[in-house]
Amino acid sequence: MADLSVHFAGIRAPNPFWLASAPPTNSGAQIHRAFEHGWGGAVWKTIGAPVLNISNRYAGLSVGGQRLLAINNVELISDRPLDVNLREIAEIKRLWPDRAVIVSAMVDASPEAWREIVMMIEDTGADGIELNYGCPQGMSERGMGAAVGQVPEMCELNTHWVTSITRLPVIVKLTPNVTHITDSAHAAIAGGAHALSLINTINSVMSVDLDTLQITPSIGGRGTHGGYAGPAVKPIALNMLTELLTDEGVLRSGVPVCGMGGIQTWRDAAEFLLLGAGAVQVCTAAMHHGYRIVEDMIDGLSNWMDDKGFAALPDLTGRALPQVSTFGQLDLGYQAVARIDPDRCIQCNLCYVACNDTAHQCIDLVAPGGVRVNPGYDPRVNGRAVADTRPTPVVREPDCVGCALCANVCPVDGCIEMVSVPSTQEHVSWDQLTARRPEIASSWEAMMAYRKEQGIEIH
Ligand SMILES: Cc1cc2nc3c(=O)[nH]c(=O)nc-3n(C[C@H](O)[C@H](O)[C@H](O)COP(=O)(O)O)c2cc1C
Ligand code: SF4
Ligand code: SF4
């Protein structure tokens, strides 16, 4: 059986599945139960400055019947007394010596405030400190959270205050509410961070209720921006992780990155690991389904690793990173076309409409007799009983540009596949082509001449 154990910036854990600093890690009793289910670690709900949380603080995004595809929260950090949190952290670490217990902290941007909280955290016996530079609401207005994370100089200075006084590993948790995540990462590294984690929540206004005309969540008739998280943010988190782990400065520093944002299953986690995360954290999925999801995560990841022949996590960490390219390095000559499996097709015509209205008009509807027909609703031939008489979509492959829209709208899994086909064009990247013929980048005449030479026709 695969070895799932993790050694992350000096912090050890039996597996890479850690609960993120958030409501699932609010108290010792909760983390105790979570550890009983098998979580490898937990980042305690952020402690530090005194706060008062408000009532009605979450809004959910449902799409097509799927609840909590994302959550938006206007919650602050822990509102439990500091001494209670600290006592419970110490108890949990004593009871669970093999699990990663990390304390998230946020205080005023001053060396004294950081010194005080860091000393208290060290006394608990915790394995590490995570600096919360992410909260986009409430705390940022007080000069903490995203207000620090969004200004590289502040990020470096605050990190330095902490790393210069503690013996514990310091993880800097980055905010995604920036243009260049690498600027924040460089600042944290310059401040002495031992590891990075990302992403914290994204600024958002979830919705406006069309019955009440209130912003959701409505807090006594008022609404404010909140932090967005959950399955819907996964692609943004994966991109930011990739940006960090392909960045020379970050790579040179050797600091590991803990990934989070939208992880629901072992598959999501495996994607983060393949893009280089040293461990992962989970919040919304645990809030949605409970702590037990980790049991499937552990089983799923270790079975998959066994199938793939990965004995331990370092065998797979970052395996997908070498594929990461710039657009300019992609092969302009690569060609794929959509191919429809007629045996799976339920003749819903969604692909036809999508291609016809918003792609390249290269799907024909062909009636059972082989005649090309137009779409339309015919009450005599529509419906289940006469499905055999409905027209079937057929791709005119020479006209297909391989945009993959049809494959994305098709409701039947595996019905439309994007198939790689031999290309008549030369295999060249944009960078190579424009290095050879720079005029192509600035003159339409030169571009058209190149297309003619290559036999490229775009309608
Ligand atoms: C309700 C809620 C409260 C959160 N509170 C904190 C917090 O106190 N400290 C912190 O660093 N992150 C906090 N987060 C952010 C999470 O730790 C995590 O970064 C984010 O939710 C992305 O992960 P996910 O998509 O698995 O939820 C909170 C998130 C949510 C949804
Ligand atoms: S891949 Fe794009 S262009 Fe080709 S058939 Fe599908 S929608 Fe049309
Ligand atoms: S979208 Fe898929 S199922 Fe619907 S007609 Fe096209 S190929 Fe068939």
PDB file of N, CA and C in Angstrom, residues 37-87:
ATOM      1  N   HIS A  37     -11.460  10.721  12.312  1.00  0.00           N
ATOM      2  CA  HIS A  37     -11.834  10.296  10.943  1.00  0.00           C
ATOM      3  C   HIS A  37     -10.615  10.097  10.056  1.00  0.00           C
ATOM      4  N   GLY A  38      -9.452  10.621  10.466  1.00  0.00           N
ATOM      5  CA  GLY A  38      -8.242  10.336   9.694  1.00  0.00           C
ATOM      6  C   GLY A  38      -7.525  11.527   9.092  1.00  0.00           C
ATOM      7  N   TRP A  39      -8.015  12.768   9.321  1.00  0.00           N
ATOM      8  CA  TRP A  39      -7.312  13.918   8.741  1.00  0.00           C
ATOM      9  C   TRP A  39      -5.861  13.916   9.222  1.00  0.00           C
ATOM     10  N   GLY A  40      -4.953  14.208   8.304  1.00  0.00           N
ATOM     11  CA  GLY A  40      -3.534  14.169   8.630  1.00  0.00           C
ATOM     12  C   GLY A  40      -3.059  15.402   9.383  1.00  0.00           C
ATOM     13  N   GLY A  41      -3.845  16.469   9.319  1.00  0.00           N
ATOM     14  CA  GLY A  41      -3.442  17.690  10.001  1.00  0.00           C
ATOM     15  C   GLY A  41      -4.592  18.682  10.025  1.00  0.00           C
ATOM     16  N   ALA A  42      -4.392  19.750  10.785  1.00  0.00           N
ATOM     17  CA  ALA A  42      -5.419  20.789  10.843  1.00  0.00           C
ATOM     18  C   ALA A  42      -4.741  22.125  11.079  1.00  0.00           C
ATOM     19  N   VAL A  43      -5.226  23.126  10.369  1.00  0.00           N
ATOM     20  CA  VAL A  43      -4.753  24.489  10.613  1.00  0.00           C
ATOM     21  C   VAL A  43      -5.860  25.169  11.410  1.00  0.00           C
ATOM     22  N   TRP A  44      -5.527  25.484  12.659  1.00  0.00           N
ATOM     23  CA  TRP A  44      -6.544  26.023  13.575  1.00  0.00           C
ATOM     24  C   TRP A  44      -7.177  27.280  12.989  1.00  0.00           C
ATOM     25  N   LYS A  45      -8.479  27.436  13.182  1.00  0.00           N
ATOM     26  CA  LYS A  45      -9.182  28.669  12.777  1.00  0.00           C
ATOM     27  C   LYS A  45      -8.399  29.869  13.322  1.00  0.00           C
ATOM     28  N   THR A  46      -8.133  30.847  12.467  1.00  0.00           N
ATOM     29  CA  THR A  46      -7.230  31.950  12.815  1.00  0.00           C
ATOM     30  C   THR A  46      -7.524  32.576  14.175  1.00  0.00           C
ATOM     31  N   ILE A  47      -6.462  32.687  14.966  1.00  0.00           N
ATOM     32  CA  ILE A  47      -6.587  33.359  16.270  1.00  0.00           C
ATOM     33  C   ILE A  47      -5.800  34.661  16.224  1.00  0.00           C
ATOM     34  N   GLY A  48      -6.096  35.551  17.149  1.00  0.00           N
ATOM     35  CA  GLY A  48      -5.332  36.801  17.197  1.00  0.00           C
ATOM     36  C   GLY A  48      -6.152  37.954  17.717  1.00  0.00           C
ATOM     37  N   ALA A  49      -6.399  38.917  16.830  1.00  0.00           N
ATOM     38  CA  ALA A  49      -7.046  40.153  17.259  1.00  0.00           C
ATOM     39  C   ALA A  49      -8.473  39.882  17.765  1.00  0.00           C
ATOM     40  N   PRO A  50      -8.938  40.699  18.719  1.00  0.00           N
ATOM     41  CA  PRO A  50     -10.309  40.518  19.208  1.00  0.00           C
ATOM     42  C   PRO A  50     -11.331  40.879  18.129  1.00  0.00           C
ATOM     43  N   VAL A  51     -12.323  40.014  17.945  1.00  0.00           N
ATOM     44  CA  VAL A  51     -13.353  40.270  16.920  1.00  0.00           C
ATOM     45  C   VAL A  51     -14.725  39.878  17.448  1.00  0.00           C
ATOM     46  N   LEU A  52     -15.739  40.385  16.802  1.00  0.00           N
ATOM     47  CA  LEU A  52     -17.112  39.948  17.037  1.00  0.00           C
ATOM     48  C   LEU A  52     -17.679  39.542  15.692  1.00  0.00           C
ATOM     49  N   ASN A  53     -18.071  38.298  15.566  1.00  0.00           N
ATOM     50  CA  ASN A  53     -18.653  37.852  14.301  1.00  0.00           C
ATOM     51  C   ASN A  53     -20.123  38.240  14.218  1.00  0.00           C
ATOM     52  N   ILE A  54     -20.629  38.290  12.985  1.00  0.00           N
ATOM     53  CA  ILE A  54     -22.015  38.684  12.797  1.00  0.00           C
ATOM     54  C   ILE A  54     -22.878  37.473  12.458  1.00  0.00           C
ATOM     55  N   SER A  55     -24.151  37.683  12.559  1.00  0.00           N
ATOM     56  CA  SER A  55     -25.096  36.606  12.307  1.00  0.00           C
ATOM     57  C   SER A  55     -25.567  36.662  10.862  1.00  0.00           C
ATOM     58  N   ASN A  56     -25.789  35.469  10.265  1.00  0.00           N
ATOM     59  CA  ASN A  56     -26.114  35.317   8.849  1.00  0.00           C
ATOM     60  C   ASN A  56     -24.892  35.704   8.032  1.00  0.00           C
ATOM     61  N   ARG A  57     -23.937  34.775   7.967  1.00  0.00           N
ATOM     62  CA  ARG A  57     -22.640  35.155   7.410  1.00  0.00           C
ATOM     63  C   ARG A  57     -22.216  34.355   6.192  1.00  0.00           C
ATOM     64  N   TYR A  58     -23.023  33.386   5.747  1.00  0.00           N
ATOM     65  CA  TYR A  58     -22.664  32.620   4.547  1.00  0.00           C
ATOM     66  C   TYR A  58     -23.731  32.758   3.474  1.00  0.00           C
ATOM     67  N   ALA A  59     -23.285  32.750   2.217  1.00  0.00           N
ATOM     68  CA  ALA A  59     -24.212  32.616   1.084  1.00  0.00           C
ATOM     69  C   ALA A  59     -23.682  31.487   0.220  1.00  0.00           C
ATOM     70  N   GLY A  60     -24.595  30.698  -0.368  1.00  0.00           N
ATOM     71  CA  GLY A  60     -24.161  29.551  -1.175  1.00  0.00           C
ATOM     72  C   GLY A  60     -24.495  29.750  -2.640  1.00  0.00           C
ATOM     73  N   LEU A  61     -23.677  29.161  -3.491  1.00  0.00           N
ATOM     74  CA  LEU A  61     -23.952  29.192  -4.933  1.00  0.00           C
ATOM     75  C   LEU A  61     -24.415  27.797  -5.353  1.00  0.00           C
ATOM     76  N   SER A  62     -25.643  27.724  -5.884  1.00  0.00           N
ATOM     77  CA  SER A  62     -26.149  26.447  -6.415  1.00  0.00           C
ATOM     78  C   SER A  62     -26.229  26.585  -7.925  1.00  0.00           C
ATOM     79  N   VAL A  63     -25.792  25.565  -8.638  1.00  0.00           N
ATOM     80  CA  VAL A  63     -25.890  25.585 -10.095  1.00  0.00           C
ATOM     81  C   VAL A  63     -26.493  24.261 -10.539  1.00  0.00           C
ATOM     82  N   GLY A  64     -27.588  24.359 -11.290  1.00  0.00           N
ATOM     83  CA  GLY A  64     -28.226  23.152 -11.823  1.00  0.00           C
ATOM     84  C   GLY A  64     -28.542  22.136 -10.743  1.00  0.00           C
ATOM     85  N   GLY A  65     -28.969  22.601  -9.601  1.00  0.00           N
ATOM     86  CA  GLY A  65     -29.343  21.669  -8.535  1.00  0.00           C
ATOM     87  C   GLY A  65     -28.182  21.268  -7.644  1.00  0.00           C
ATOM     88  N   GLN A  66     -26.948  21.569  -8.046  1.00  0.00           N
ATOM     89  CA  GLN A  66     -25.834  21.227  -7.143  1.00  0.00           C
ATOM     90  C   GLN A  66     -25.641  22.332  -6.115  1.00  0.00           C
ATOM     91  N   ARG A  67     -25.848  21.964  -4.847  1.00  0.00           N
ATOM     92  CA  ARG A  67     -25.754  22.941  -3.765  1.00  0.00           C
ATOM     93  C   ARG A  67     -24.286  23.197  -3.417  1.00  0.00           C
ATOM     94  N   LEU A  68     -24.044  24.405  -2.950  1.00  0.00           N
ATOM     95  CA  LEU A  68     -22.730  24.799  -2.433  1.00  0.00           C
ATOM     96  C   LEU A  68     -21.571  24.521  -3.399  1.00  0.00           C
ATOM     97  N   LEU A  69     -21.816  24.869  -4.642  1.00  0.00           N
ATOM     98  CA  LEU A  69     -20.718  24.812  -5.604  1.00  0.00           C
ATOM     99  C   LEU A  69     -19.657  25.836  -5.179  1.00  0.00           C
ATOM    100  N   ALA A  70     -20.126  26.850  -4.472  1.00  0.00           N
ATOM    101  CA  ALA A  70     -19.206  27.797  -3.835  1.00  0.00           C
ATOM    102  C   ALA A  70     -19.896  28.373  -2.620  1.00  0.00           C
ATOM    103  N   ILE A  71     -19.077  28.841  -1.707  1.00  0.00           N
ATOM    104  CA  ILE A  71     -19.612  29.509  -0.514  1.00  0.00           C
ATOM    105  C   ILE A  71     -18.996  30.894  -0.464  1.00  0.00           C
ATOM    106  N   ASN A  72     -19.771  31.836   0.031  1.00  0.00           N
ATOM    107  CA  ASN A  72     -19.241  33.190   0.233  1.00  0.00           C
ATOM    108  C   ASN A  72     -19.450  33.490   1.709  1.00  0.00           C
ATOM    109  N   ASN A  73     -18.401  33.971   2.384  1.00  0.00           N
ATOM    110  CA  ASN A  73     -18.570  34.211   3.816  1.00  0.00           C
ATOM    111  C   ASN A  73     -18.116  35.601   4.203  1.00  0.00           C
ATOM    112  N   VAL A  74     -18.843  36.161   5.163  1.00  0.00           N
ATOM    113  CA  VAL A  74     -18.409  37.442   5.733  1.00  0.00           C
ATOM    114  C   VAL A  74     -18.028  37.205   7.203  1.00  0.00           C
ATOM    115  N   GLU A  75     -17.380  36.039   7.383  1.00  0.00           N
ATOM    116  CA  GLU A  75     -16.951  35.667   8.732  1.00  0.00           C
ATOM    117  C   GLU A  75     -15.568  36.260   9.001  1.00  0.00           C
ATOM    118  N   LEU A  76     -15.314  36.567  10.248  1.00  0.00           N
ATOM    119  CA  LEU A  76     -13.979  37.047  10.620  1.00  0.00           C
ATOM    120  C   LEU A  76     -13.185  35.869  11.185  1.00  0.00           C
ATOM    121  N   ILE A  77     -12.128  36.184  11.930  1.00  0.00           N
ATOM    122  CA  ILE A  77     -11.317  35.114  12.515  1.00  0.00           C
ATOM    123  C   ILE A  77     -12.029  34.584  13.772  1.00  0.00           C
ATOM    124  N   SER A  78     -11.368  33.736  14.529  1.00  0.00           N
ATOM    125  CA  SER A  78     -12.012  33.123  15.691  1.00  0.00           C
ATOM    126  C   SER A  78     -12.472  34.177  16.696  1.00  0.00           C
ATOM    127  N   ASP A  79     -13.722  34.025  17.156  1.00  0.00           N
ATOM    128  CA  ASP A  79     -14.213  34.956  18.185  1.00  0.00           C
ATOM    129  C   ASP A  79     -14.227  34.289  19.563  1.00  0.00           C
ATOM    130  N   ARG A  80     -13.598  33.102  19.640  1.00  0.00           N
ATOM    131  CA  ARG A  80     -13.494  32.450  20.945  1.00  0.00           C
ATOM    132  C   ARG A  80     -12.315  33.075  21.715  1.00  0.00           C
ATOM    133  N   PRO A  81     -12.402  33.123  23.043  1.00  0.00           N
ATOM    134  CA  PRO A  81     -11.313  33.761  23.800  1.00  0.00           C
ATOM    135  C   PRO A  81      -9.968  33.113  23.480  1.00  0.00           C
ATOM    136  N   LEU A  82      -8.940  33.945  23.397  1.00  0.00           N
ATOM    137  CA  LEU A  82      -7.603  33.488  23.024  1.00  0.00           C
ATOM    138  C   LEU A  82      -7.110  32.367  23.943  1.00  0.00           C
ATOM    139  N   ASP A  83      -7.314  32.544  25.263  1.00  0.00           N
ATOM    140  CA  ASP A  83      -6.767  31.549  26.190  1.00  0.00           C
ATOM    141  C   ASP A  83      -7.450  30.198  26.017  1.00  0.00           C
ATOM    142  N   VAL A  84      -8.727  30.200  25.641  1.00  0.00           N
ATOM    143  CA  VAL A  84      -9.443  28.931  25.419  1.00  0.00           C
ATOM    144  C   VAL A  84      -8.852  28.234  24.199  1.00  0.00           C
ATOM    145  N   ASN A  85      -8.692  28.996  23.112  1.00  0.00           N
ATOM    146  CA  ASN A  85      -8.099  28.411  21.910  1.00  0.00           C
ATOM    147  C   ASN A  85      -6.714  27.836  22.202  1.00  0.00           C
ATOM    148  N   LEU A  86      -5.890  28.600  22.908  1.00  0.00           N
ATOM    149  CA  LEU A  86      -4.512  28.162  23.160  1.00  0.00           C
ATOM    150  C   LEU A  86      -4.481  26.889  24.007  1.00  0.00           C
ATOM    151  N   ARG A  87      -5.355  26.839  25.013  1.00  0.00           N
ATOM    152  CA  ARG A  87      -5.391  25.651  25.874  1.00  0.00           C
ATOM    153  C   ARG A  87      -5.804  24.418  25.063  1.00  0.00           C
TER     154      ARG A  87
END
